[in-house]
Structures are given as structure tokens and as C-alpha cells.
Amino acid sequence: MSSRPTIKEVSKIAGVSFKTVSRVLNNEKHVSEETRRRVEEVVARLNFRPSHAARTLAGRRSFQVALLYDNPSPYYVYHIQIGAQQRCSELGYRLLLQPVDSQSPDLVSNVMALIDEAHLDGVILSPPVTEMPALLDELDRRGLPYVRIAPGARKDAGMAATIDDVAAAREVTEHLIGLGHRSIGFIRGLESHVSTWERLQGYRDALEAHGIAFDPDLVAAGENSFTSGGEAARKLLERDPRPTAIFAGNDDMAAGVLAVAHETDVDVPGQLSIVGFDDSDLAKAVWPPLTTMRQPVRELAYAAANLMLAPEAGSRVTLEHKLMVRSTTGPAPR
């Protein structure tokens, strides 16, 4: 069996010093593009994998970051994890996945204990952890790098990867209005998510722009889960007259609406149009396939990790959303 290649071999073949190889491996500045390319080619050719322990001992960094999440949607959490993991792996960092209770009085102390025990180089915060002011304050005080996925409040705090939730929700609502719907229910998500209120604002903005009076009775509370979406749908569909369309704040809740429609023999989209938000795997798995607003969740997490670990990436990025029209929306019933 051939011996494992060493950094000494990489530096010799690339014709550079050990320190230069280390700078390339650690994605540091002050390395020319030509030198970086040459070192990376040798690393790839030799299939060189630097020792994590050796990298840690060589400097003050641990090459470990953590993703903090607290979200009832398994689809959302899965894609957040995959996106962040991909970029961390590409840049030679280890990603620690840490579920937290964002409403716990011990949130800050628990996160700080994790940072200290794992010697983290930074943290990635996903909603609703992005909105915890005490946590943001402590991270700022410590000077620890952090990046927020889809922040709402205090948008200037830390680095951020986001979409325009207000504009996206407005586009969803205008799609339904364009199909002739005037009685449109809205199921909002968790109160702790700022995106919940931004999507509600986009819904209201679209109604106002088209001269449709906002009816608070057409807004039902959900918890971003399948079950809560179904419960909210039952309340909305008990109204007389019932809404001809329902816009749910995420795909899990929209799937719950669709299930209730099937149970109660409400034809979709003949009698009821349904739209979700996220474009998760679930949106394509239900029947009929769900019309939804695509939020590039995996790409947001990838971009968040890139902002933290690649200094040249800047501090903020806004990604595009896209309406995915499928089979759960159609003309309003006459």
C-alpha cells in the first residue's frame, strides 16, 4: 500500500513553500491565482488530505463551524444541512449540526458552551435562531463570526443570505388574483419567524394593489407543520362562503391543506386552489403536485457557509425566488 502523501511532497512538486501550501489549504488571502491554481492541481493529483488535527495545531482555528437550527419542517432542515455541508466540505471545514430550542431561556449559555467546547470558528444560524437578539448580542460581544440565513429583524447584524419574502409572497398572491380569485385564505407560520410576517405583508400588499379588502378572518395561524396546516384549513373551509384559494406559508402546511381537501371532497383546483412556499421535495410528492414559491433553501445554506469561510465573498447575498406553477392552482370557480 502506498504511503499517504504529505504536505512536503505537495510543496516540492508545486515548487512553493510549506507556508504557501498551508495558505492555499486554509483559503487565506495573499496568494496569487496562479500559485493557488498550481497548488490545488497538485493536491488533487496526489489526492492529498491534510490532517484535521495538524491544521488545528498549526494555527488558532479549529476548522469547525456549527449550524444551529430549530424548525419543525424536516424538508427545510434537510436542505439547509446539505447546502451548508457541501460548501464546508469543499473548503476543508467540518460542519457540526446542532438542534436548539430557540425559546429556551438557556439558549445563549448552551450555544456559548458549544462554541467553547468545540472551539468553533463560527456559527451559521437558520430561522428562527436568526431572530434571537440575546444570542446575536453575545456573538457580537465575543467577536465570533456568524452568518444568518433569511434574517428578518436587525437585518444589519452579522452576515446574511436571504431572499425577498415580501416580494415572493406578493407574487404568489398575484398569481391567484390573476386566476380570478378574490377570496384568498392565508395560513401563516410560526410567530417567531420574521418571514411569517413578511409573507403576510406581501399577501396584504397584493390584495391592496388589486383593490381587494383585507379580511383578517381569512388569516389562520399555523406552526409550519403538516398537522397545523390541516387544522387551519378546516377552519377556513368551514366559512360560508369558503375561500376559493388558500396560500400556505410553507409546503408542509400546504400539504396539510391538500389532505383536508381530499378528505372533505373539495376538488383541487376546481373548487379550491392551493399554493405553498419553499418548493421542497414534498411539493412534488403530493397529488396533485403543488404550486409553490421556490425558495432556494439549499443554495441559501451553501451561500451562508461561503460568506463565512470565503472572505472574498462579501457579507450579504440575496438569492432569487421563483414561482413554480403546477397542478393545485386554476381559475376561480364561477
PDB file of N, CA, C and O in Angstrom, residues 69-70 98-108 110-111 128-129 132:
ATOM      1  N   TYR A  69     -30.144  25.035  14.325  1.00  0.00           N
ATOM      2  CA  TYR A  69     -31.479  25.014  13.711  1.00  0.00           C
ATOM      3  C   TYR A  69     -32.551  24.635  14.724  1.00  0.00           C
ATOM      4  O   TYR A  69     -32.298  23.920  15.692  1.00  0.00           O
ATOM      5  N   ASP A  70     -33.743  25.148  14.477  1.00  0.00           N
ATOM      6  CA  ASP A  70     -34.930  24.851  15.284  1.00  0.00           C
ATOM      7  C   ASP A  70     -36.121  25.067  14.381  1.00  0.00           C
ATOM      8  O   ASP A  70     -36.654  26.173  14.291  1.00  0.00           O
ATOM      9  N   GLN A  98     -26.334  21.188  15.041  1.00  0.00           N
ATOM     10  CA  GLN A  98     -26.767  21.348  16.419  1.00  0.00           C
ATOM     11  C   GLN A  98     -28.215  21.827  16.505  1.00  0.00           C
ATOM     12  O   GLN A  98     -28.509  22.997  16.283  1.00  0.00           O
ATOM     13  N   PRO A  99     -29.158  20.932  16.847  1.00  0.00           N
ATOM     14  CA  PRO A  99     -30.531  21.392  17.094  1.00  0.00           C
ATOM     15  C   PRO A  99     -30.579  22.169  18.401  1.00  0.00           C
ATOM     16  O   PRO A  99     -29.888  21.824  19.374  1.00  0.00           O
ATOM     17  N   VAL A 100     -31.374  23.222  18.438  1.00  0.00           N
ATOM     18  CA  VAL A 100     -31.520  24.028  19.647  1.00  0.00           C
ATOM     19  C   VAL A 100     -32.992  24.374  19.841  1.00  0.00           C
ATOM     20  O   VAL A 100     -33.798  24.269  18.912  1.00  0.00           O
ATOM     21  N   ASP A 101     -33.331  24.777  21.052  1.00  0.00           N
ATOM     22  CA  ASP A 101     -34.665  25.296  21.348  1.00  0.00           C
ATOM     23  C   ASP A 101     -34.546  26.813  21.397  1.00  0.00           C
ATOM     24  O   ASP A 101     -34.009  27.374  22.357  1.00  0.00           O
ATOM     25  N   SER A 102     -35.013  27.469  20.350  1.00  0.00           N
ATOM     26  CA  SER A 102     -34.822  28.915  20.247  1.00  0.00           C
ATOM     27  C   SER A 102     -35.576  29.688  21.323  1.00  0.00           C
ATOM     28  O   SER A 102     -35.261  30.854  21.583  1.00  0.00           O
ATOM     29  N   GLN A 103     -36.557  29.056  21.961  1.00  0.00           N
ATOM     30  CA  GLN A 103     -37.328  29.729  23.001  1.00  0.00           C
ATOM     31  C   GLN A 103     -36.831  29.414  24.411  1.00  0.00           C
ATOM     32  O   GLN A 103     -37.385  29.902  25.395  1.00  0.00           O
ATOM     33  N   SER A 104     -35.805  28.602  24.505  1.00  0.00           N
ATOM     34  CA  SER A 104     -35.278  28.220  25.815  1.00  0.00           C
ATOM     35  C   SER A 104     -34.559  29.397  26.481  1.00  0.00           C
ATOM     36  O   SER A 104     -33.791  30.112  25.832  1.00  0.00           O
ATOM     37  N   PRO A 105     -34.763  29.593  27.790  1.00  0.00           N
ATOM     38  CA  PRO A 105     -34.015  30.641  28.492  1.00  0.00           C
ATOM     39  C   PRO A 105     -32.517  30.344  28.558  1.00  0.00           C
ATOM     40  O   PRO A 105     -31.720  31.234  28.848  1.00  0.00           O
ATOM     41  N   ASP A 106     -32.155  29.100  28.272  1.00  0.00           N
ATOM     42  CA  ASP A 106     -30.747  28.697  28.302  1.00  0.00           C
ATOM     43  C   ASP A 106     -30.098  28.703  26.918  1.00  0.00           C
ATOM     44  O   ASP A 106     -28.986  28.199  26.755  1.00  0.00           O
ATOM     45  N   LEU A 107     -30.800  29.264  25.925  1.00  0.00           N
ATOM     46  CA  LEU A 107     -30.284  29.224  24.556  1.00  0.00           C
ATOM     47  C   LEU A 107     -28.873  29.800  24.474  1.00  0.00           C
ATOM     48  O   LEU A 107     -27.960  29.158  23.940  1.00  0.00           O
ATOM     49  N   VAL A 108     -28.673  30.992  24.989  1.00  0.00           N
ATOM     50  CA  VAL A 108     -27.378  31.667  24.845  1.00  0.00           C
ATOM     51  C   VAL A 108     -26.282  30.885  25.561  1.00  0.00           C
ATOM     52  O   VAL A 108     -25.208  30.640  24.993  1.00  0.00           O
ATOM     53  N   ASN A 110     -26.200  27.737  26.329  1.00  0.00           N
ATOM     54  CA  ASN A 110     -25.960  26.449  25.659  1.00  0.00           C
ATOM     55  C   ASN A 110     -25.115  26.631  24.397  1.00  0.00           C
ATOM     56  O   ASN A 110     -24.206  25.834  24.126  1.00  0.00           O
ATOM     57  N   VAL A 111     -25.421  27.669  23.628  1.00  0.00           N
ATOM     58  CA  VAL A 111     -24.660  27.912  22.398  1.00  0.00           C
ATOM     59  C   VAL A 111     -23.228  28.313  22.737  1.00  0.00           C
ATOM     60  O   VAL A 111     -22.271  27.851  22.090  1.00  0.00           O
ATOM     61  N   PRO A 128     -35.757  29.889  13.290  1.00  0.00           N
ATOM     62  CA  PRO A 128     -35.881  31.242  13.856  1.00  0.00           C
ATOM     63  C   PRO A 128     -34.696  31.639  14.748  1.00  0.00           C
ATOM     64  O   PRO A 128     -34.766  32.661  15.429  1.00  0.00           O
ATOM     65  N   VAL A 129     -33.646  30.822  14.774  1.00  0.00           N
ATOM     66  CA  VAL A 129     -32.488  31.161  15.607  1.00  0.00           C
ATOM     67  C   VAL A 129     -31.875  32.487  15.155  1.00  0.00           C
ATOM     68  O   VAL A 129     -31.264  33.207  15.946  1.00  0.00           O
ATOM     69  N   MET A 132     -32.937  35.684  17.441  1.00  0.00           N
ATOM     70  CA  MET A 132     -32.802  35.724  18.892  1.00  0.00           C
ATOM     71  C   MET A 132     -31.835  36.844  19.294  1.00  0.00           C
ATOM     72  O   MET A 132     -30.607  36.675  19.190  1.00  0.00           O
TER      73      MET A 132
END
